[in-house]
Short mmCIF file of C-alpha atoms in Angstrom, two decimals:
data_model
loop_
_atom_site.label_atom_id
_atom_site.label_comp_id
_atom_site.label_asym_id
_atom_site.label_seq_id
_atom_site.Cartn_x
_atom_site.Cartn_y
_atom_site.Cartn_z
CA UNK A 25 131.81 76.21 94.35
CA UNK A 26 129.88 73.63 96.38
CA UNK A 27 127.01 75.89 96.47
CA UNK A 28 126.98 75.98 92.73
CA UNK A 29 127.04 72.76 92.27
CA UNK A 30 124.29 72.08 94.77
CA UNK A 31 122.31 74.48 92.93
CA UNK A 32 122.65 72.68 89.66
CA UNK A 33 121.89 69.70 91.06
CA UNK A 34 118.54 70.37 92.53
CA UNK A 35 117.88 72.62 89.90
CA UNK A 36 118.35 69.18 87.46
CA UNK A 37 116.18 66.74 89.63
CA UNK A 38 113.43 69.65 90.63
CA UNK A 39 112.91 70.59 87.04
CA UNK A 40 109.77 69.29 84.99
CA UNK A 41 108.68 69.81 81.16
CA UNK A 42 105.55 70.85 79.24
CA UNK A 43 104.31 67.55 77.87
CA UNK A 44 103.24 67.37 74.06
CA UNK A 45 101.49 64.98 72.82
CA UNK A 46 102.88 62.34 69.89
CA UNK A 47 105.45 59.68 70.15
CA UNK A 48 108.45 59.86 68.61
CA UNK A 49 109.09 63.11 67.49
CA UNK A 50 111.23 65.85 68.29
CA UNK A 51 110.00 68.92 70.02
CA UNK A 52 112.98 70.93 70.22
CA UNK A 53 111.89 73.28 66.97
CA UNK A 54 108.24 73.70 68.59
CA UNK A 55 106.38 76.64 71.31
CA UNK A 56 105.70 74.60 74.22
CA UNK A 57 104.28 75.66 77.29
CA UNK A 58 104.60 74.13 80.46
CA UNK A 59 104.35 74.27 84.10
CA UNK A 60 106.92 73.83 86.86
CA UNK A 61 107.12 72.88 90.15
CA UNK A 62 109.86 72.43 92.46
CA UNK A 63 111.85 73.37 95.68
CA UNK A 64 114.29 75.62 97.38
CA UNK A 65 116.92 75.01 99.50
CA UNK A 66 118.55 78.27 100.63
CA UNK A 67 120.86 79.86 103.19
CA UNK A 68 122.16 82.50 104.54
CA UNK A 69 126.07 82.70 105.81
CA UNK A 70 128.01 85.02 108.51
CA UNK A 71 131.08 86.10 107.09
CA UNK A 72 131.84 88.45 110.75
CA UNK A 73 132.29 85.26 112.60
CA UNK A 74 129.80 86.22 115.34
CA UNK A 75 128.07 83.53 117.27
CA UNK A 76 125.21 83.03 114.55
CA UNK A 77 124.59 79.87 113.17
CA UNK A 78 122.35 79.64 110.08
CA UNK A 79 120.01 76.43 108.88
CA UNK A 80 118.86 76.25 106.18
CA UNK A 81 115.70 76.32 104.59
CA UNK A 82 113.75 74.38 102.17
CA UNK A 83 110.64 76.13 100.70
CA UNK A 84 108.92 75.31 97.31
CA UNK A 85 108.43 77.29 93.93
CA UNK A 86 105.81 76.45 91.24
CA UNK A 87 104.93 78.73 87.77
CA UNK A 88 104.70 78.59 84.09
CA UNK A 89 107.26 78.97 81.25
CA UNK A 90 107.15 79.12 77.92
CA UNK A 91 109.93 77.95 75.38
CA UNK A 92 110.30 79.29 72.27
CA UNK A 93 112.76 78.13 69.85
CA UNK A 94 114.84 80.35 67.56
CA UNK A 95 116.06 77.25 65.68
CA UNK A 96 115.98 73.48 66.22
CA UNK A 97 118.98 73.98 69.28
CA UNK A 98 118.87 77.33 70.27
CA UNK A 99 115.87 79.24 71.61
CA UNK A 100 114.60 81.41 74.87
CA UNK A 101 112.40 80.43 78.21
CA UNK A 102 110.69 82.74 79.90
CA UNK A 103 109.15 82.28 83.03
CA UNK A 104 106.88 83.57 86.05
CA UNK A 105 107.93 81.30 89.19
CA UNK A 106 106.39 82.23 92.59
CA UNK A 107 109.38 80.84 95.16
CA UNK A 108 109.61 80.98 98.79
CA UNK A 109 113.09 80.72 100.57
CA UNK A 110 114.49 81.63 103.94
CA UNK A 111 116.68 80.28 106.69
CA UNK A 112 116.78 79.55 110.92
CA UNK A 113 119.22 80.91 112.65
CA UNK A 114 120.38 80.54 116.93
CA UNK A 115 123.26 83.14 118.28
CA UNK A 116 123.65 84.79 121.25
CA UNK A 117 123.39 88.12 122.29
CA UNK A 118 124.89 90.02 125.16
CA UNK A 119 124.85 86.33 126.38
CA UNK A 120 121.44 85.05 126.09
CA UNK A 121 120.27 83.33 123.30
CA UNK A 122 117.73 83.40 120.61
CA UNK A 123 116.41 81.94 117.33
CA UNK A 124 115.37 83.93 114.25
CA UNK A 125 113.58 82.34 111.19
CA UNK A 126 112.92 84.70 107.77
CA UNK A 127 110.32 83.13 105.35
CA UNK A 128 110.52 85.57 101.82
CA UNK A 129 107.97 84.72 98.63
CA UNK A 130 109.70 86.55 95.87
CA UNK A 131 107.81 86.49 92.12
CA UNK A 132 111.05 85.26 90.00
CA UNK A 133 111.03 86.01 86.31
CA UNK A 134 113.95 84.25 84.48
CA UNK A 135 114.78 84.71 80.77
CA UNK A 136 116.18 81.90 80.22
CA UNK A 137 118.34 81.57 76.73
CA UNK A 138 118.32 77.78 75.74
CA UNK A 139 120.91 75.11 74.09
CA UNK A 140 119.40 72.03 73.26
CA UNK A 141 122.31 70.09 71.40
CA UNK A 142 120.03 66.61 71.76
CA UNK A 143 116.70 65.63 72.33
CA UNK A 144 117.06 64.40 75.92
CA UNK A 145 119.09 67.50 76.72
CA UNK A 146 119.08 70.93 77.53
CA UNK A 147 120.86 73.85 79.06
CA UNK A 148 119.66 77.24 80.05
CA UNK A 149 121.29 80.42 81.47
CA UNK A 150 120.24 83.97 81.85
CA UNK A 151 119.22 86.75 84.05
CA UNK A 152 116.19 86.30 86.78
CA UNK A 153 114.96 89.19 88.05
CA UNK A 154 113.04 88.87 91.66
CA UNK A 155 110.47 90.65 93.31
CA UNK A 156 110.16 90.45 97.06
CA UNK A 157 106.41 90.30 98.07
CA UNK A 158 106.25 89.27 101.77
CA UNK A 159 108.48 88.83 104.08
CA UNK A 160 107.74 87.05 107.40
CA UNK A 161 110.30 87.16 110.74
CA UNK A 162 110.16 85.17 114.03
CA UNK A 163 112.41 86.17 116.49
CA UNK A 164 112.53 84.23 119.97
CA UNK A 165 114.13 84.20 123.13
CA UNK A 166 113.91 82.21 125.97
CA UNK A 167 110.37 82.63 126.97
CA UNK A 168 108.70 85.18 124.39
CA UNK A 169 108.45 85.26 120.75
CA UNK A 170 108.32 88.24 117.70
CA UNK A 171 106.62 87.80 114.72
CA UNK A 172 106.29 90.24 112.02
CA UNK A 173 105.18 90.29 108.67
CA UNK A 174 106.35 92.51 105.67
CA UNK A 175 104.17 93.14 102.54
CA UNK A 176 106.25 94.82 100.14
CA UNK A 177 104.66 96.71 96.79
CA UNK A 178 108.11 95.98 94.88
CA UNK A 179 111.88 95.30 95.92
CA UNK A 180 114.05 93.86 93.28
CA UNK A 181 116.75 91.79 92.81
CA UNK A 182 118.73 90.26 89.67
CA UNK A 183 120.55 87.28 89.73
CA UNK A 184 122.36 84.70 86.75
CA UNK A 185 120.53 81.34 86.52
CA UNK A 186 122.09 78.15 85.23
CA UNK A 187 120.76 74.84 84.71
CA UNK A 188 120.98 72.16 83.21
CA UNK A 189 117.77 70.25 82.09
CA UNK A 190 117.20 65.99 81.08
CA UNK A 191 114.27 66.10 79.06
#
């Protein structure tokens, strides 16, 4: 639940909006386009309870959307978001330990269905489909180091997005 919150939280202060120009009057029933720009903060966790602790990982996502609206509170967002995420991570194995770090850039593409009951607010929901493009892993011990780096043609993922917007 804390995670959820968290989410919606940052996903509130990391959000921006197209500007239009006029004072004054309501945008709600108008196509805007916009860009975004942003940050992630993402994790991974161990649910075996092996010696592996995870950090996480702050990494930052910019695009475009565009909002149509339907009616003057209802409408749809689509959006093309590149967004890197990732995490650190220390454990031990057969008793000598090591650190691991995974950097990811995904391509996220939410379709984002809209609720806009005032002019200052707005909330969004909907599927985001994710495409993993590269994939980069450093894996060190005490006195060497891995690195490898994964270009991938297309892996996806779906996830639900909520958030909740102050315009």
């Amino acid at each position: 639940m804390k995670k959820i919150i968290l989410t919606g939280i940052i996903a509130l202060l990391a959000s921006a909006s197209g500007f239009s120009q006029g004072s004054g009057e309501e945008f709600r029933s108008e196509l805007q386009f916009g860009l975004k720009a942003g940050g992630n903060y993402s994790n991974v966790y161990n649910e075996s309870g092996d010696k592996f602790v995870a950090d996480p990982k702050l990494g930052l996502a910019f695009g475009t959307f565009l909002s149509i609206p339907i009616g003057t509170y209802i409408g749809i967002q689509p959006e093309v978001l590149l967004s890197q995420k990732g995490f650190s991570a220390t454990g031990a194995i057969l008793g000598s330990s090591y650190s691991f770090t995974r950097t990811t850039t995904y391509v996220d593409i939410p379709l984002l269905f809209s609720l806009k009951p005032a002019e200052f607010l707005s909330f969004y929901a909907g599927p985001q489909y994710s495409y993993l493009i590269k994939q980069k892993d450093v894996f060190g011990v005490a006195q060497s180091s891995i690195e490898q780096e994964l270009e991938f043609k297309m892996k996806i993922s779906e996830k639900i997005f909520l958030a909740l917007q102050a315009d």
